[in-house]
Coordinates of C-alpha atoms in Angstrom, one line a residue:
M62 CA 4.2 -19.1 -32.6
K63 CA 5.7 -22.0 -30.8
T64 CA 6.8 -21.5 -27.2
L65 CA 10.4 -20.7 -26.4
I66 CA 11.3 -21.5 -22.8
I67 CA 14.5 -19.9 -21.7
A68 CA 16.6 -19.5 -18.6
T69 CA 16.1 -16.4 -16.5
S70 CA 18.4 -13.6 -17.4
T71 CA 19.9 -11.4 -14.7
L72 CA 21.4 -8.7 -17.1
A73 CA 18.4 -6.8 -18.3
L74 CA 15.7 -8.3 -16.1
S75 CA 17.1 -7.9 -12.6
T76 CA 15.2 -6.0 -9.9
M77 CA 18.3 -5.5 -7.8
A78 CA 19.6 -2.0 -7.2
L79 CA 22.8 -1.4 -9.2
A80 CA 25.7 0.8 -8.5
E81 CA 25.6 2.3 -12.0
P82 CA 22.4 3.0 -14.0
N83 CA 21.5 0.1 -16.3
P84 CA 20.9 1.4 -19.9
M85 CA 19.0 -1.8 -20.6
R86 CA 16.7 -1.0 -17.6
N87 CA 15.5 -3.0 -14.6
A88 CA 12.0 -4.1 -13.6
Y89 CA 10.9 -2.4 -10.4
F90 CA 7.6 -3.2 -8.6
G91 CA 5.7 -0.7 -6.5
E92 CA 2.5 1.1 -5.5
T93 CA 1.0 4.4 -6.5
H94 CA -2.4 4.2 -5.0
M95 CA -2.6 3.9 -1.2
H96 CA -4.6 5.5 1.6
T97 CA -3.7 5.9 5.3
A98 CA -5.5 7.4 8.4
L99 CA -5.2 10.8 6.7
S100 CA -8.0 9.7 4.3
L101 CA -11.4 10.1 6.0
D102 CA -12.8 7.0 4.4
A103 CA -9.8 5.0 5.6
Y104 CA -9.9 6.5 9.1
I105 CA -13.6 5.8 9.6
G106 CA -13.0 2.2 8.6
G107 CA -10.4 1.8 11.3
A108 CA -7.2 2.7 9.5
R109 CA -4.6 4.1 12.0
L110 CA -1.4 3.7 10.0
M111 CA 0.1 7.0 9.0
P112 CA 2.0 7.6 5.8
S113 CA 5.3 6.8 7.5
D114 CA 3.9 3.5 8.7
S115 CA 2.6 2.6 5.3
L116 CA 6.0 3.2 3.8
R117 CA 7.6 1.1 6.5
F118 CA 5.3 -1.7 5.4
A119 CA 6.3 -1.2 1.8
K120 CA 9.9 -1.6 2.8
G121 CA 9.2 -5.0 4.4
E122 CA 8.5 -4.1 8.1
S123 CA 5.7 -5.6 10.1
V124 CA 2.7 -3.5 11.0
L125 CA -0.4 -4.1 13.1
V126 CA -3.8 -3.8 11.2
N127 CA -7.2 -4.9 12.4
G128 CA -5.7 -6.7 15.3
R129 CA -3.1 -8.8 13.4
H130 CA 0.4 -8.3 12.2
K131 CA 0.9 -7.9 8.4
Q132 CA 4.2 -8.1 6.6
L133 CA 5.1 -8.3 2.9
S134 CA 6.9 -11.5 1.9
R135 CA 9.0 -9.3 -0.4
P136 CA 9.6 -5.5 0.0
L137 CA 8.6 -3.2 -2.8
D138 CA 11.0 -1.2 -4.8
F139 CA 9.0 2.1 -4.8
A140 CA 5.8 3.4 -3.3
A141 CA 3.6 6.5 -3.0
V142 CA 1.0 7.4 -0.4
S143 CA -1.9 9.0 -2.2
D144 CA -4.3 10.1 0.5
H145 CA -7.5 12.0 -0.6
V146 CA -6.9 15.7 -0.5
E147 CA -10.6 16.2 0.2
Y148 CA -10.8 16.1 4.1
L149 CA -7.0 16.1 4.5
G150 CA -7.3 19.1 6.7
E151 CA -10.3 17.7 8.5
M152 CA -8.3 14.5 9.3
Y153 CA -5.4 16.5 10.6
S154 CA -7.9 18.2 13.0
T155 CA -9.4 14.7 13.9
I156 CA -6.1 13.0 14.7
F157 CA -3.9 15.6 16.4
P158 CA -5.1 17.0 19.8
E159 CA -3.1 20.2 19.2
A160 CA -4.8 20.8 15.8
P161 CA -7.5 23.5 15.3
G162 CA -10.9 22.0 15.6
Y163 CA -9.9 18.8 17.5
E164 CA -12.6 19.4 20.1
Q165 CA -15.3 20.2 17.5
E166 CA -18.4 18.1 18.1
D167 CA -18.6 16.3 14.8
L168 CA -15.0 15.2 15.1
Q169 CA -15.5 14.0 18.6
Q170 CA -18.3 11.9 17.3
L171 CA -16.1 10.6 14.5
R172 CA -13.5 9.5 16.9
S173 CA -16.1 7.7 19.0
L174 CA -18.0 5.8 16.3
E175 CA -18.1 2.1 17.2
T176 CA -20.7 0.2 15.2
L177 CA -20.4 -0.4 11.5
K178 CA -23.8 1.1 10.9
D179 CA -22.9 4.3 12.7
K180 CA -19.7 4.6 10.7
Q181 CA -21.6 4.0 7.4
D182 CA -24.2 6.6 8.3
W183 CA -21.6 9.2 9.2
F184 CA -19.7 8.4 6.0
Y185 CA -22.8 8.8 3.9
K186 CA -23.8 12.1 5.5
Y187 CA -20.4 13.8 5.2
V188 CA -18.8 12.1 2.2
I189 CA -21.0 10.3 -0.3
A190 CA -23.9 12.7 -0.2
N191 CA -21.4 15.6 -0.7
N192 CA -18.7 14.2 -2.9
R193 CA -21.0 12.7 -5.5
G194 CA -23.0 15.9 -5.9
E195 CA -22.5 18.5 -8.6
N196 CA -20.7 21.0 -6.4
P197 CA -19.0 19.4 -3.4
T198 CA -17.8 21.5 -0.5
H199 CA -15.9 21.2 2.7
P200 CA -18.0 20.2 5.7
P201 CA -18.8 22.7 8.5
F202 CA -16.0 21.3 10.8
Y203 CA -13.2 22.3 8.3
Q204 CA -10.8 24.6 9.9
G205 CA -9.3 26.1 6.8
P206 CA -6.3 25.6 4.4
E207 CA -3.7 25.7 7.1
T208 CA -4.9 22.4 8.4
T209 CA -4.8 20.9 4.9
K210 CA -1.2 22.3 4.6
S211 CA -0.3 20.5 7.9
G212 CA -1.7 17.2 6.6
W213 CA 0.1 17.6 3.3
Q214 CA 3.3 18.2 5.2
I215 CA 3.0 14.9 7.0
I216 CA 2.8 13.1 3.6
I217 CA 5.8 15.0 2.3
D218 CA 7.9 14.4 5.5
A219 CA 7.1 10.6 5.3
A220 CA 8.3 10.4 1.7
E221 CA 11.4 12.4 2.5
E222 CA 12.1 10.2 5.5
H223 CA 11.9 6.9 3.7
N224 CA 13.3 7.8 0.3
D225 CA 16.6 5.9 -0.1
P226 CA 18.0 6.3 -3.6
G227 CA 19.3 3.0 -5.0
S228 CA 17.4 0.9 -2.5
F229 CA 13.8 2.3 -2.1
T230 CA 12.0 5.1 -3.8
A231 CA 9.3 7.0 -1.9
L232 CA 7.4 9.4 -4.2
I233 CA 5.3 12.3 -3.0
A234 CA 1.7 12.1 -4.2
F235 CA -1.9 12.8 -3.5
E236 CA -5.3 11.9 -4.9
W237 CA -7.8 14.3 -6.4
S238 CA -11.1 12.6 -5.9
A239 CA -13.7 14.1 -8.1
A240 CA -16.9 12.2 -8.6
P241 CA -19.4 14.5 -10.4
N242 CA -22.9 13.0 -10.3
G243 CA -21.4 9.9 -8.9
G244 CA -19.1 9.1 -11.9
N245 CA -15.5 8.3 -10.8
M246 CA -13.0 10.8 -12.2
H247 CA -10.2 10.3 -9.6
R248 CA -6.6 11.0 -10.4
N249 CA -3.4 10.3 -8.4
V250 CA -0.9 13.1 -8.8
I251 CA 2.7 11.9 -8.6
F252 CA 5.8 14.2 -8.2
R253 CA 9.2 13.6 -9.6
D254 CA 11.1 15.2 -6.7
S255 CA 10.5 17.2 -3.5
V256 CA 9.6 20.5 -5.2
V257 CA 5.9 20.5 -4.5
P258 CA 3.2 23.2 -4.0
D259 CA 2.3 24.4 -0.5
L260 CA -1.2 23.0 -1.0
P261 CA -2.5 20.2 -3.2
M262 CA -5.7 20.7 -5.3
S263 CA -8.9 19.0 -4.1
S264 CA -12.1 18.5 -6.0
Y265 CA -13.6 21.1 -3.6
D266 CA -11.5 23.6 -5.4
S267 CA -13.0 22.2 -8.6
N268 CA -14.3 18.8 -9.6
K269 CA -13.6 19.5 -13.3
V270 CA -10.6 17.7 -14.7
E271 CA -9.8 20.6 -17.0
D272 CA -9.2 22.8 -13.9
L273 CA -7.0 20.1 -12.4
W274 CA -4.9 20.3 -15.6
D275 CA -4.6 24.0 -15.2
W276 CA -3.4 23.5 -11.6
L277 CA -0.8 21.0 -12.8
Q278 CA 0.4 23.5 -15.3
N279 CA 0.6 26.2 -12.6
A280 CA 2.6 23.9 -10.4
Q281 CA 5.0 23.1 -13.2
D282 CA 5.4 26.8 -13.9
N283 CA 6.5 27.1 -10.3
G284 CA 9.1 24.4 -10.4
S285 CA 7.2 21.1 -9.8
T286 CA 7.5 18.1 -12.1
L287 CA 4.4 16.0 -12.0
L288 CA 1.8 13.9 -13.7
A289 CA -1.7 12.5 -13.1
I290 CA -2.9 8.9 -13.2
P291 CA -6.7 8.4 -13.7
H292 CA -8.2 5.2 -12.2
N293 CA -11.4 3.2 -12.0
S294 CA -12.6 4.1 -15.4
N295 CA -15.0 1.1 -14.9
A296 CA -17.0 3.3 -12.5
S297 CA -16.8 6.6 -14.4
K298 CA -20.3 6.6 -16.0
Q299 CA -18.8 7.3 -19.4
Q300 CA -17.0 10.4 -18.1
M301 CA -13.4 9.0 -18.2
F302 CA -13.4 8.8 -22.1
P303 CA -16.2 11.3 -22.7
E304 CA -18.1 12.5 -25.7
L305 CA -18.2 16.0 -24.2
N306 CA -15.8 17.7 -21.8
S307 CA -16.7 18.8 -18.3
F308 CA -18.3 22.0 -19.6
G309 CA -20.5 20.2 -22.1
E310 CA -18.4 21.0 -25.1
A311 CA -17.0 18.7 -27.8
P312 CA -13.3 18.0 -27.0
D313 CA -11.0 19.9 -29.4
K314 CA -7.3 19.6 -30.2
D315 CA -6.2 21.7 -27.3
W316 CA -8.2 19.6 -24.9
A317 CA -6.7 16.4 -26.4
S318 CA -3.2 17.8 -26.3
T319 CA -3.5 18.9 -22.7
R320 CA -4.9 15.6 -21.5
Q321 CA -2.1 13.7 -23.3
A322 CA 0.5 15.9 -21.8
W323 CA -0.6 15.5 -18.2
E324 CA -1.9 11.9 -18.2
P325 CA 0.6 9.5 -19.7
L326 CA -0.7 6.5 -17.7
I327 CA -4.0 4.9 -16.6
E328 CA -4.6 2.5 -13.8
M329 CA -5.6 -0.8 -15.3
M330 CA -6.9 -2.6 -12.2
Q331 CA -7.3 -2.1 -8.4
I332 CA -9.3 -3.5 -5.5
K333 CA -12.5 -2.3 -7.1
G334 CA -12.1 -4.3 -10.2
N335 CA -10.4 -4.7 -13.6
S336 CA -10.9 -1.8 -16.0
E337 CA -9.3 -3.4 -19.1
V338 CA -12.4 -5.1 -20.6
H339 CA -15.7 -6.6 -19.5
E340 CA -17.2 -9.9 -20.7
A341 CA -20.5 -8.3 -21.5
F342 CA -18.9 -6.2 -24.2
W343 CA -16.0 -8.4 -25.3
Q344 CA -17.5 -11.8 -25.8
A345 CA -14.8 -12.7 -28.3
D346 CA -12.1 -12.2 -25.7
E347 CA -12.0 -15.5 -23.8
F348 CA -10.1 -13.8 -20.9
A349 CA -12.5 -10.8 -20.5
G350 CA -14.4 -12.3 -17.6
F351 CA -11.7 -11.4 -15.1
E352 CA -12.5 -9.5 -11.9
N353 CA -15.4 -7.6 -13.6
A354 CA -16.8 -6.2 -10.2
N355 CA -20.4 -6.2 -11.5
S356 CA -21.8 -5.0 -8.1
I357 CA -20.3 -1.5 -8.7
Q358 CA -23.4 -1.0 -10.8
K359 CA -25.6 -1.1 -7.6
N360 CA -24.3 2.3 -6.4
S361 CA -24.8 5.8 -7.8
N362 CA -26.1 4.5 -11.1
R363 CA -22.6 3.4 -12.1
Y364 CA -23.9 1.2 -14.9
F365 CA -21.2 -0.2 -17.1
H366 CA -20.8 0.9 -20.7
Q367 CA -18.2 -0.2 -23.2
R368 CA -16.6 3.2 -23.3
D369 CA -15.9 2.9 -19.5
F370 CA -13.1 0.4 -20.2
V371 CA -9.5 1.0 -21.1
R372 CA -9.3 -1.0 -24.3
E373 CA -12.2 0.9 -25.7
G374 CA -10.7 4.2 -24.5
L375 CA -7.5 3.4 -26.4
K376 CA -9.6 2.8 -29.6
L377 CA -11.5 6.0 -29.0
G378 CA -8.2 7.8 -28.8
L379 CA -7.2 6.5 -32.2
A380 CA -10.5 7.8 -33.6
A381 CA -10.0 11.2 -31.9
Q382 CA -6.5 11.4 -33.3
Q383 CA -7.8 10.8 -36.8
E384 CA -10.3 13.6 -36.3
L385 CA -8.3 16.1 -34.2
G386 CA -4.7 15.2 -35.0
V387 CA -4.0 14.4 -31.3
N388 CA -4.8 11.3 -29.3
P389 CA -6.2 12.3 -25.9
Y390 CA -6.2 8.7 -24.6
K391 CA -2.6 7.7 -25.3
Y392 CA -2.3 5.8 -22.1
G393 CA 0.4 3.5 -20.8
F394 CA -0.6 1.0 -18.1
I395 CA 0.0 1.0 -14.3
G396 CA -1.5 -0.8 -11.4
G397 CA -2.5 0.0 -7.8
T398 CA -4.5 -1.3 -4.9
D399 CA -6.5 1.6 -3.5
N400 CA -6.1 -0.2 -0.2
H401 CA -7.6 1.8 2.6
N402 CA -5.8 0.0 5.4
G403 CA -2.5 1.6 4.7
L404 CA -1.1 -1.7 3.4
M405 CA 1.1 -1.0 0.4
S406 CA 0.6 -3.7 -2.4
D407 CA -1.0 -6.2 0.0
V408 CA -1.8 -8.4 -3.0
A409 CA -1.4 -12.0 -1.9
E410 CA -4.5 -14.0 -2.9
D411 CA -3.9 -16.4 0.0
D412 CA -3.7 -13.7 2.7
F413 CA -6.4 -11.2 1.7
I414 CA -7.9 -9.4 4.6
G415 CA -9.9 -6.9 2.6
G416 CA -8.9 -3.2 2.1
H417 CA -11.5 -1.2 4.0
G418 CA -11.4 -2.1 7.7
P419 CA -14.5 -3.7 9.1
E420 CA -16.4 -3.2 5.8
D421 CA -14.5 -6.2 4.3
G422 CA -12.2 -7.2 7.1
S423 CA -13.8 -10.6 7.9
V424 CA -14.7 -13.7 5.9
D425 CA -18.4 -13.1 6.7
R426 CA -18.3 -9.5 5.4
R427 CA -16.4 -10.5 2.3
R428 CA -19.0 -13.2 1.6
K429 CA -22.2 -11.4 2.6
G430 CA -21.4 -7.7 3.0
G431 CA -19.4 -5.2 1.1
V432 CA -18.0 -1.7 1.0
G433 CA -20.8 0.7 1.4
G434 CA -21.6 2.9 -1.6
W435 CA -19.1 1.0 -3.8
I436 CA -19.0 -2.8 -4.2
D437 CA -20.1 -6.2 -2.8
G438 CA -17.4 -8.0 -0.9
I439 CA -17.4 -11.0 -3.2
D440 CA -16.5 -8.8 -6.1
L441 CA -13.4 -7.3 -4.5
S442 CA -10.1 -7.8 -6.2
I443 CA -6.9 -8.0 -4.2
G444 CA -5.6 -5.1 -6.3
S445 CA -2.8 -4.6 -8.8
L446 CA 0.9 -4.0 -8.9
A447 CA 2.7 -1.2 -10.7
G448 CA 5.8 -2.2 -12.7
V449 CA 8.3 0.1 -14.4
W450 CA 11.4 -0.5 -16.6
A451 CA 13.9 2.1 -15.3
E452 CA 17.7 2.6 -15.2
E453 CA 17.9 2.7 -11.4
N454 CA 15.8 2.8 -8.3
T455 CA 15.6 6.6 -7.8
R456 CA 12.7 9.1 -7.9
A457 CA 13.9 10.6 -11.2
S458 CA 14.4 7.3 -13.0
I459 CA 11.1 5.7 -11.7
W460 CA 9.1 8.8 -12.6
D461 CA 10.7 9.2 -16.0
A462 CA 9.7 5.6 -16.8
M463 CA 6.2 6.5 -15.9
K464 CA 6.3 9.6 -18.0
R465 CA 7.6 7.8 -21.1
R466 CA 5.0 5.0 -20.4
E467 CA 7.6 2.2 -20.2
T468 CA 5.4 0.6 -17.6
F469 CA 3.3 -2.5 -17.0
A470 CA 0.6 -3.6 -14.5
T471 CA 0.0 -7.0 -13.0
S472 CA -3.1 -8.4 -11.2
G473 CA -0.9 -9.0 -8.1
P474 CA 1.9 -11.5 -8.9
R475 CA 5.4 -10.1 -9.8
V476 CA 5.2 -11.1 -13.4
K477 CA 7.5 -9.2 -15.7
V478 CA 6.4 -8.4 -19.2
R479 CA 8.3 -6.6 -22.0
M480 CA 7.6 -5.8 -25.6
F481 CA 9.4 -3.9 -28.4
G482 CA 8.2 -2.9 -31.8
G483 CA 9.8 -1.9 -35.1
S484 CA 10.0 -2.9 -38.8
D485 CA 13.7 -3.8 -38.4
L486 CA 13.5 -6.0 -35.4
A487 CA 14.9 -9.6 -35.6
D488 CA 12.0 -12.0 -35.3
N489 CA 11.9 -15.3 -33.3
P490 CA 14.3 -14.1 -30.6
T491 CA 15.9 -16.8 -28.4
D492 CA 17.7 -14.7 -25.8
P493 CA 16.0 -12.0 -23.7
V494 CA 19.2 -9.9 -23.4
A495 CA 19.7 -9.9 -27.2
M496 CA 16.0 -9.1 -27.6
V497 CA 16.3 -6.0 -25.3
E498 CA 19.5 -4.8 -27.0
D499 CA 17.9 -5.2 -30.4
G500 CA 14.7 -3.6 -29.2
Y501 CA 16.3 -0.4 -28.0
E502 CA 18.7 -0.2 -31.0
N503 CA 16.3 -1.0 -33.8
G504 CA 12.8 -0.4 -32.4
V505 CA 10.9 1.2 -29.6
P506 CA 9.9 -0.1 -26.1
M507 CA 6.4 -0.2 -24.5
G508 CA 4.9 3.3 -24.5
G509 CA 6.7 4.3 -27.7
D510 CA 5.7 5.3 -31.2
L511 CA 6.5 3.3 -34.3
I512 CA 8.3 5.1 -37.1
G513 CA 8.0 4.3 -40.8
D514 CA 5.4 2.7 -43.1
K515 CA 6.6 -0.9 -43.1
A516 CA 4.8 -3.7 -41.3
P517 CA 6.1 -3.8 -37.7
T518 CA 7.5 -6.8 -35.9
F519 CA 6.9 -7.1 -32.1
T520 CA 9.1 -9.1 -29.8
V521 CA 7.7 -10.1 -26.4
Y522 CA 9.0 -11.7 -23.3
A523 CA 7.4 -12.6 -20.0
Q524 CA 8.8 -14.1 -16.8
K525 CA 6.7 -15.7 -14.0
D526 CA 6.7 -14.5 -10.4
P527 CA 9.6 -16.5 -8.8
D528 CA 7.2 -17.4 -6.0
G529 CA 4.1 -17.8 -8.2
A530 CA 2.4 -19.7 -10.9
N531 CA 3.7 -20.6 -14.4
L532 CA 2.6 -18.8 -17.5
D533 CA 0.0 -20.0 -20.0
R534 CA 0.6 -17.6 -22.9
I535 CA 1.5 -14.1 -24.1
Q536 CA -1.0 -12.3 -26.3
I537 CA -0.8 -9.1 -28.3
I538 CA -4.0 -7.0 -28.5
K539 CA -4.2 -4.8 -31.6
G540 CA -6.6 -1.9 -32.0
W541 CA -6.9 0.2 -35.1
V542 CA -9.1 2.8 -36.9
D543 CA -10.0 2.5 -40.6
S544 CA -10.4 5.3 -43.1
A545 CA -14.1 5.7 -42.2
G546 CA -13.3 6.3 -38.6
E547 CA -14.5 2.9 -37.5
I548 CA -12.5 1.2 -34.7
H549 CA -11.5 -2.5 -34.6
E550 CA -9.5 -4.9 -32.5
E551 CA -7.8 -8.3 -32.7
I552 CA -6.3 -10.6 -30.2
I553 CA -3.3 -12.7 -31.2
D554 CA -1.7 -15.6 -29.3
V555 CA 2.0 -15.1 -29.8
A556 CA 3.8 -17.4 -27.4
W557 CA 2.5 -20.2 -25.2
S558 CA 3.6 -23.2 -23.1
G559 CA 3.5 -26.8 -24.0
D560 CA 2.9 -28.4 -27.4
R561 CA -0.5 -26.9 -28.0
E562 CA -1.4 -25.8 -31.5
I563 CA -3.9 -23.2 -32.7
A564 CA -7.2 -24.9 -33.6
A565 CA -9.2 -24.6 -36.7
D566 CA -11.4 -21.9 -35.0
G567 CA -8.3 -19.8 -34.5
K568 CA -8.2 -20.5 -30.7
L569 CA -5.4 -21.8 -28.6
P570 CA -6.6 -24.8 -26.4
S571 CA -6.8 -24.2 -22.7
V572 CA -3.6 -24.8 -20.7
G573 CA -5.4 -26.9 -18.2
N574 CA -6.0 -26.6 -14.5
T575 CA -4.1 -28.1 -11.5
V576 CA -6.1 -26.4 -8.7
D577 CA -7.5 -28.7 -6.0
L578 CA -10.6 -26.8 -4.8
K579 CA -10.8 -28.9 -1.6
T580 CA -7.3 -27.7 -0.4
A581 CA -6.8 -24.5 -2.4
L582 CA -3.5 -25.8 -3.7
Y583 CA -2.1 -25.9 -7.3
T584 CA 1.0 -27.2 -9.0
N585 CA 3.3 -25.9 -11.7
D586 CA 3.1 -29.1 -13.6
I587 CA 1.7 -27.1 -16.6
G588 CA 2.7 -23.8 -18.1
A589 CA 6.2 -22.4 -18.4
P590 CA 8.4 -20.2 -16.2
T591 CA 9.3 -17.9 -19.2
L592 CA 7.8 -17.3 -22.6
M593 CA 9.2 -15.5 -25.6
G594 CA 8.2 -14.9 -29.2
S595 CA 7.5 -12.5 -32.0
W596 CA 4.7 -11.4 -34.3
T597 CA 4.7 -9.4 -37.5
D598 CA 1.4 -7.6 -38.2
P599 CA 0.1 -9.1 -41.6
G600 CA -2.8 -6.6 -41.6
F601 CA -0.7 -3.5 -41.2
D602 CA -1.9 -0.5 -43.2
P603 CA 0.3 2.6 -43.1
E604 CA -2.8 4.8 -43.5
Q605 CA -4.4 3.5 -40.3
G606 CA -3.6 4.5 -36.8
A607 CA -3.1 1.5 -34.4
F608 CA -1.9 0.4 -31.0
Y609 CA -0.5 -2.9 -29.8
Y610 CA -0.1 -4.1 -26.2
A611 CA 1.0 -7.4 -24.6
R612 CA -1.0 -9.4 -22.1
A613 CA 0.7 -12.3 -20.3
I614 CA -1.6 -14.9 -18.7
E615 CA -0.8 -17.3 -15.8
I616 CA -2.1 -20.8 -15.4
P617 CA -5.2 -21.1 -13.2
T618 CA -4.7 -20.5 -9.4
P619 CA -7.1 -20.2 -6.5
R620 CA -9.0 -16.9 -6.0
W621 CA -8.8 -15.2 -2.6
S622 CA -12.5 -16.3 -2.0
T623 CA -11.5 -19.9 -2.4
Y624 CA -8.7 -19.6 0.1
D625 CA -11.3 -18.0 2.5
A626 CA -13.7 -20.8 2.0
V627 CA -11.2 -23.6 2.5
R628 CA -9.6 -22.1 5.6
S629 CA -13.1 -21.5 7.1
G630 CA -14.7 -24.8 6.1
L631 CA -17.3 -23.0 4.1
P632 CA -18.7 -23.8 0.6
L633 CA -17.2 -22.1 -2.4
L634 CA -19.0 -19.0 -3.5
E635 CA -21.2 -19.7 -6.6
E636 CA -21.3 -16.1 -7.7
V637 CA -17.6 -15.7 -8.5
P638 CA -15.0 -18.1 -10.1
A639 CA -13.2 -20.4 -7.8
T640 CA -10.0 -20.0 -9.8
I641 CA -8.6 -17.2 -11.8
Q642 CA -5.8 -16.6 -14.3
E643 CA -3.7 -13.8 -13.0
R644 CA -2.1 -11.6 -15.7
A645 CA 0.2 -8.7 -16.6
W646 CA -0.4 -5.9 -19.1
G647 CA 2.4 -4.1 -20.9
S648 CA 1.9 -0.5 -22.1
P649 CA 0.9 -0.1 -25.7
I650 CA 3.1 0.8 -28.7
W651 CA 1.4 3.2 -31.1
Y652 CA 1.5 3.7 -34.8
S653 CA 0.2 7.0 -36.3
P654 CA 0.1 7.8 -40.1
T655 CA 0.9 11.4 -39.1
G656 CA 3.9 10.4 -37.0

């Protein structure tokens, strides 16, 4: 498909708050994965921002972190503090002199730790050795559920203080941080409103995700409206998309239905790497070698497998649906940072200060050190942004967009991506507003389900970050399952910049590279500010389940490690790319022969 470059629309693509809800929906950017001083691992790394401070930062205010002022160049539209529930009560006792247990010896020691080694040793003793075991428990200095309740109330109060409907949405959230046998099974739990339980659930209550789902159901029965977002499937040791459930049994239809009901989204990327694909398993995907975070495998035997990655999970979901009648891995996409400095969506490549205090808070530590028990500094990503298409900037509208999966994730830049699918859509769109109107009237948006047995057409649109790099291309990734239960995938270049043409080998030539590695500067002399196109699936088979999602790719820009090297007069790191192509992923659209 030849490129169409079009003027930016402000009707359907604005991020400004509107007086009346916009039925064509606006793009809002935010954060759903953030830790403050109420998370023990953040506190021990030097984090002193509290939930209210983190939300102030999200709204554009300046804060002091690691001895320097930090401020977003553009405020976020929405944000959620998701502190670890595990140790939430313990951190309340640590921070507040009037709290029970404040003078306890271990907590006095925690407050007085100075060297990085002492902090790492303390963290290993009380966190890693405990959390990654089979049956984690509270440490001996825990003062009981009332302290957890007090910490939880601080998170609630901060969200209530900063929530400003129409201008800024502050969602109430927490992280359930199970890691059975070292495999990452963490979930961020997000609430639609302020009706929340007195106590959140921690993995010390149970580290089995099925028990978390039961807790979510109980909370809903008592008036809460909530969902859960899994993250870091790349470090899950094959447990995020498992062959057996937490009790060693083959997943059945009820298990699949329950998972689909509570988990509409999955985090595509964060500071500990990209979970879409890995170049070791996707050699045919020329863009698979992106922020692969290989050093995760050095810790807790977290060796990568193909089924640890989101694209494979989506395909396994199709196979499960063919067998069980329900797709347990029907995931839309969202992004987050997992920043442990309290800095909401601090995702500028040219101003990266790490995300874990002194562990990665200096150029030297990022080049030669790392985050203990997790990852080498050179493999850190800046994190990811969450994007939603919603009618207005309110808790209800933002949350509802998440629930229906009309979401997207970016690797940091504020790239907007949108896709619609349907057999009656007009192909070769030339106007984004008309494309959106046609998409809602005659098709389904990202996160939706195709209806009918005719070959679908997909219309796609992407718009660059106004302050960032131009776009290289938009791709559609298709996955499907055949009648024998075998899973397949295909990558299609749909729209691209310039006058390039698909070569005889089926590949689109590179967009080029304008990055000057001596200065860490680039130009927008290549690429396009907007891209638009359509694709009709020639291989569509109404008897085969399938998914389709859009991936928008930027032109090459400097990686954070290159900015570090140039500013410090150091050689470029050889172990990681000097340039990267940032990207955005739109949630899939699904087709099922059973509807």
